[in-house]
mmCIF file with all atom_site columns, C-alpha atoms in Angstrom:
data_model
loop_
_atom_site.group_PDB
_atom_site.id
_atom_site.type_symbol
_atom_site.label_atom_id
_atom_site.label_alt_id
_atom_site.label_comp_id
_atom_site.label_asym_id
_atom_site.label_entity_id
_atom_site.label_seq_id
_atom_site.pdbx_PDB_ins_code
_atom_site.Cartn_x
_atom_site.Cartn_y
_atom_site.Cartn_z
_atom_site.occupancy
_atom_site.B_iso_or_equiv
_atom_site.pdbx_formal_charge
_atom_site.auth_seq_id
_atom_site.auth_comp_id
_atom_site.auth_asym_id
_atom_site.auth_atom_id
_atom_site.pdbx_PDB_model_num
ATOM 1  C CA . UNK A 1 1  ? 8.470   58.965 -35.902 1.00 63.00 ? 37  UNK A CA 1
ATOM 2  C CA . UNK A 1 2  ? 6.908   56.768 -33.131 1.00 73.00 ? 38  UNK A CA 1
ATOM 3  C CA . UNK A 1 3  ? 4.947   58.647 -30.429 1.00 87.00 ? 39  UNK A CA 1
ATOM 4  C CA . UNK A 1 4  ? 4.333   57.283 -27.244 1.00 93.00 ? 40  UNK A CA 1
ATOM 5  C CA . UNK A 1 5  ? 1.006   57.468 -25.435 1.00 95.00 ? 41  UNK A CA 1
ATOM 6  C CA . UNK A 1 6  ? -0.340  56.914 -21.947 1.00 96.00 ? 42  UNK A CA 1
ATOM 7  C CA . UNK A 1 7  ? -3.733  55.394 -22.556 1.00 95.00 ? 43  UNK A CA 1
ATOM 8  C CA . UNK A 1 8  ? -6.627  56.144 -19.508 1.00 94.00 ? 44  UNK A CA 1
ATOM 9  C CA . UNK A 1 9  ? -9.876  54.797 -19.115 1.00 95.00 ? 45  UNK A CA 1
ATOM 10 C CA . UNK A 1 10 ? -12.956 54.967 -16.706 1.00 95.00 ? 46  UNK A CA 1
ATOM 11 C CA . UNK A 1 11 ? -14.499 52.248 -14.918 1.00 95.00 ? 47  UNK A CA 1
ATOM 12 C CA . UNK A 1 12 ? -17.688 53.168 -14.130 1.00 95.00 ? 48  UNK A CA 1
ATOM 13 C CA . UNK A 1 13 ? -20.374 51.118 -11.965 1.00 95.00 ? 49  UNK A CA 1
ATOM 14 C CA . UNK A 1 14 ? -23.639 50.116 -13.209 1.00 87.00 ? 50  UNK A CA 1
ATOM 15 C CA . UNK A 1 15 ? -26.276 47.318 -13.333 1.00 85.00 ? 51  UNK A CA 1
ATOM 16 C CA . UNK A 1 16 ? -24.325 44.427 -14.052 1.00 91.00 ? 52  UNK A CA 1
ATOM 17 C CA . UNK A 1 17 ? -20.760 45.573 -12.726 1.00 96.00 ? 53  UNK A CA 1
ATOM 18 C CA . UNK A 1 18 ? -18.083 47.453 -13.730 1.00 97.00 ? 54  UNK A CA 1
ATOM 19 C CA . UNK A 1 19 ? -17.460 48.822 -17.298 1.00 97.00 ? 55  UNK A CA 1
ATOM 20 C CA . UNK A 1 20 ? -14.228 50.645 -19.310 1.00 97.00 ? 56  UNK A CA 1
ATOM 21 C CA . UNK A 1 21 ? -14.794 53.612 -21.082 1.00 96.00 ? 57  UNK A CA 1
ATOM 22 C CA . UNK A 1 22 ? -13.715 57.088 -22.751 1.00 97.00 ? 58  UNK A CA 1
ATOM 23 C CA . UNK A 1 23 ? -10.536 55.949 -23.347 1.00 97.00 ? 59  UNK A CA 1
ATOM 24 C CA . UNK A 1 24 ? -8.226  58.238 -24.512 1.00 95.00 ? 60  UNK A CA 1
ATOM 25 C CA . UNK A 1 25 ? -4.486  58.728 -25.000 1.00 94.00 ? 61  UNK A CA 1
ATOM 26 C CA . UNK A 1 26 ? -2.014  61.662 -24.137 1.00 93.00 ? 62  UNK A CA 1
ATOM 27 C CA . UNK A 1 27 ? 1.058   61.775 -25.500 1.00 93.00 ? 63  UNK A CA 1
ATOM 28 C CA . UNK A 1 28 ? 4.097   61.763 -23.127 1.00 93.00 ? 64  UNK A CA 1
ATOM 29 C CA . UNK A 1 29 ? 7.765   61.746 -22.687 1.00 90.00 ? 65  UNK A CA 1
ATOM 30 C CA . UNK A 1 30 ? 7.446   60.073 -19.366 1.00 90.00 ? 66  UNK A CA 1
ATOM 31 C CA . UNK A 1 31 ? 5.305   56.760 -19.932 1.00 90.00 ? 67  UNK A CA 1
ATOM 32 C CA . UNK A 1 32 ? 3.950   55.532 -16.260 1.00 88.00 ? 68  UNK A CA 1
ATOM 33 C CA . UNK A 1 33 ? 4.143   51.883 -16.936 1.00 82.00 ? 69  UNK A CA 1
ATOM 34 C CA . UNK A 1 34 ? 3.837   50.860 -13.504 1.00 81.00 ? 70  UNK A CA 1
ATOM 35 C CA . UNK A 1 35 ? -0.081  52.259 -12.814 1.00 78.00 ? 71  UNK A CA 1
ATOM 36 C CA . UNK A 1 36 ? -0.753  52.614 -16.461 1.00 83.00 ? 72  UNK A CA 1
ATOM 37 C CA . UNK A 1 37 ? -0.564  51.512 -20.007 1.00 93.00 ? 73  UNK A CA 1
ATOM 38 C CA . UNK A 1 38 ? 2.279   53.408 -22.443 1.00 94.00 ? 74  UNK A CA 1
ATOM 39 C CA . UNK A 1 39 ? 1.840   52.983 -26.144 1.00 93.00 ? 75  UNK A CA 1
ATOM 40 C CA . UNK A 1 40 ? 3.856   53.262 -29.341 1.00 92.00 ? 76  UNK A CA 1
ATOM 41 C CA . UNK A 1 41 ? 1.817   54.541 -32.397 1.00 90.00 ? 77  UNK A CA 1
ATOM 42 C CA . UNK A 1 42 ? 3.068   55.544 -35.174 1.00 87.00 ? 78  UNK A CA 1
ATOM 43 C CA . UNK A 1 43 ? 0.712   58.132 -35.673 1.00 89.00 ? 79  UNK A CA 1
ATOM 44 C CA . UNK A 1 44 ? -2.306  60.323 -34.106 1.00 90.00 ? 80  UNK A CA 1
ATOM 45 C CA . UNK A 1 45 ? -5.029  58.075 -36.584 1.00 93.00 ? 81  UNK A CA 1
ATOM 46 C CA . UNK A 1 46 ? -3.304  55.043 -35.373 1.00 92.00 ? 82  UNK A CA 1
ATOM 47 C CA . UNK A 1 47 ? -3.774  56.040 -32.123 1.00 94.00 ? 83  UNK A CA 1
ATOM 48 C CA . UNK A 1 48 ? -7.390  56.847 -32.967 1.00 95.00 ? 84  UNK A CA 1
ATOM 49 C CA . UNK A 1 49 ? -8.056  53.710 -34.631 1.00 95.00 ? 85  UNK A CA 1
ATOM 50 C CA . UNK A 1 50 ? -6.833  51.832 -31.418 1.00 95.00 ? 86  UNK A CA 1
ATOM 51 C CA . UNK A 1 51 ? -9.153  53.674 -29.135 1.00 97.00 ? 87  UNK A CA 1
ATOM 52 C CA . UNK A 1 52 ? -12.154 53.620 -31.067 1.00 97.00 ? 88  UNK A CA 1
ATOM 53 C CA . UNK A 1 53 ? -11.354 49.643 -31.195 1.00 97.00 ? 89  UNK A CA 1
ATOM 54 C CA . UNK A 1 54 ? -11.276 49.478 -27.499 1.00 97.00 ? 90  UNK A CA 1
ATOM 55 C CA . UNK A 1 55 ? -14.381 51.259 -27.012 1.00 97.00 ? 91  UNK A CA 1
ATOM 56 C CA . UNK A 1 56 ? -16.379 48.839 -29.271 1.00 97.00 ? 92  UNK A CA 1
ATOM 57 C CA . UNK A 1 57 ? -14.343 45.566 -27.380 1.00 97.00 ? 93  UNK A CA 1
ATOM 58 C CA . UNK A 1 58 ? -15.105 46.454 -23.835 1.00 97.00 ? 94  UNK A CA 1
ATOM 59 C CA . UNK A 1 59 ? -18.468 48.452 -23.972 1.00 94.00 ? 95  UNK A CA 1
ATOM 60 C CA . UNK A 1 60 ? -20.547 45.063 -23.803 1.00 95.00 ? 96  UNK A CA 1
ATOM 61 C CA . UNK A 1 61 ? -18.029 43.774 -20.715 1.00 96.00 ? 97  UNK A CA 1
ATOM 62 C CA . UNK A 1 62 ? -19.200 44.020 -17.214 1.00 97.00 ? 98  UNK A CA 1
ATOM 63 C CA . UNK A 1 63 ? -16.181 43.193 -14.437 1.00 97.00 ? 99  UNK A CA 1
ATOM 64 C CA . UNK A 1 64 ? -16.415 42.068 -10.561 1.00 96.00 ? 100 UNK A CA 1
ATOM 65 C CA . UNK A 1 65 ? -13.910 44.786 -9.073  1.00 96.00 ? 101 UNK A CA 1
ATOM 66 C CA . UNK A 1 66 ? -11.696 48.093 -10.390 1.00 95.00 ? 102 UNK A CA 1
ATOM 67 C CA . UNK A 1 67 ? -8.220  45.570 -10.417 1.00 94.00 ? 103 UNK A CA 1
ATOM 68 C CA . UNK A 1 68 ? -9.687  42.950 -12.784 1.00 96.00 ? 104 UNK A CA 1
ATOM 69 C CA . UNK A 1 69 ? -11.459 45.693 -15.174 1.00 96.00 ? 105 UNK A CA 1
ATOM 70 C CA . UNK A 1 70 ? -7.966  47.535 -14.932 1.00 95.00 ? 106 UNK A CA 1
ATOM 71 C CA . UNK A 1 71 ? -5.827  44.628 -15.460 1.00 95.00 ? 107 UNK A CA 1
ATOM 72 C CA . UNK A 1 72 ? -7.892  42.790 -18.237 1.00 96.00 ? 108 UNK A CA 1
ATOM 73 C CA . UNK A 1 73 ? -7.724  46.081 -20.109 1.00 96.00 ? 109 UNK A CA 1
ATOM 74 C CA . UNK A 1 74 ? -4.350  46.529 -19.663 1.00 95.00 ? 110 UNK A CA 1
ATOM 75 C CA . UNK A 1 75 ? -3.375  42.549 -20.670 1.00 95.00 ? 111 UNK A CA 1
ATOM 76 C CA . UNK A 1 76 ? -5.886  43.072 -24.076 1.00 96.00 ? 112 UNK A CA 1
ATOM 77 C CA . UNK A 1 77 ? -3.945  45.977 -25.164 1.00 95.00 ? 113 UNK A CA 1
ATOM 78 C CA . UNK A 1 78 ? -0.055  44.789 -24.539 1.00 92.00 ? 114 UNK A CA 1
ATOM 79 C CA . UNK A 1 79 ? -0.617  41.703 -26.307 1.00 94.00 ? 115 UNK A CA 1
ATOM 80 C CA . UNK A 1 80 ? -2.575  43.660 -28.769 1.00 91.00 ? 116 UNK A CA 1
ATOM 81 C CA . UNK A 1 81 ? 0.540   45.946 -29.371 1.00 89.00 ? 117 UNK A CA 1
ATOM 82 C CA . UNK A 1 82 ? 2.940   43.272 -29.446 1.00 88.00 ? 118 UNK A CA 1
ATOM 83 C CA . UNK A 1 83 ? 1.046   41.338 -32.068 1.00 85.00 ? 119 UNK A CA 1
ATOM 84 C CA . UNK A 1 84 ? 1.008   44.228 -34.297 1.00 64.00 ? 120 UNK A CA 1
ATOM 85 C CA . UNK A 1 85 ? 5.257   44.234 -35.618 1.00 46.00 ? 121 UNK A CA 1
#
C-alpha cells in the first residue's frame, strides 16, 4: 500500500543565509500540493530513508530568500520522486 506524506521543513537564518532543515513527513489523506510538497512512499523506512537523504543534501546549502530555499527544495524532491518508478 502507498502512503502519502506531506513533507515540512524549516528555513532557518544564519551566517551565510538561509538553510532547510528537520524535515519531516506526516502522513495525510488531504495532500496540500499547492503550499507544500505531497509524497508517495511505499513505506514508513522509505519515507525515512528520503528524509535522512534530504538532510545530508541541503545542510551544506545556504539560500538568498524563504521562496528560493522553499522552491529549490520542493523542485529537488519532485524530480527526485519521479525518477524513482
Amino acid at each position: 500500500m502507498i502512503l502519502i506524506y506531506q513533507l515540512t521543513w524549516k528555513i532557518l537564518p544564519g551566517l551565510r543565509g538561509l538553510s532547510c532543515s528537520d524535515f519531516r513527513a506526516t502522513p495525510t489523506a488531504a495532500p496540500n500540493t499547492e503550499q507544500g510538497v505531497a509524497i508517495d512512499c511505499a513505506s514508513e523506512r522509505d519515507c525515512n530513508a528520503l528524509l535522512q537523504e534530504l538532510e545530508s543534501y541541503f545542510a551544506p546549502q545556504r539560500f538568498t530568500n524563504n521562496a528560493s530555499a522553499f522552491e529549490t527544495v520542493k523542485v529537488y524532491v519532485l524530480e527526485k520522486m519521479a525518477g524513482k518508478t
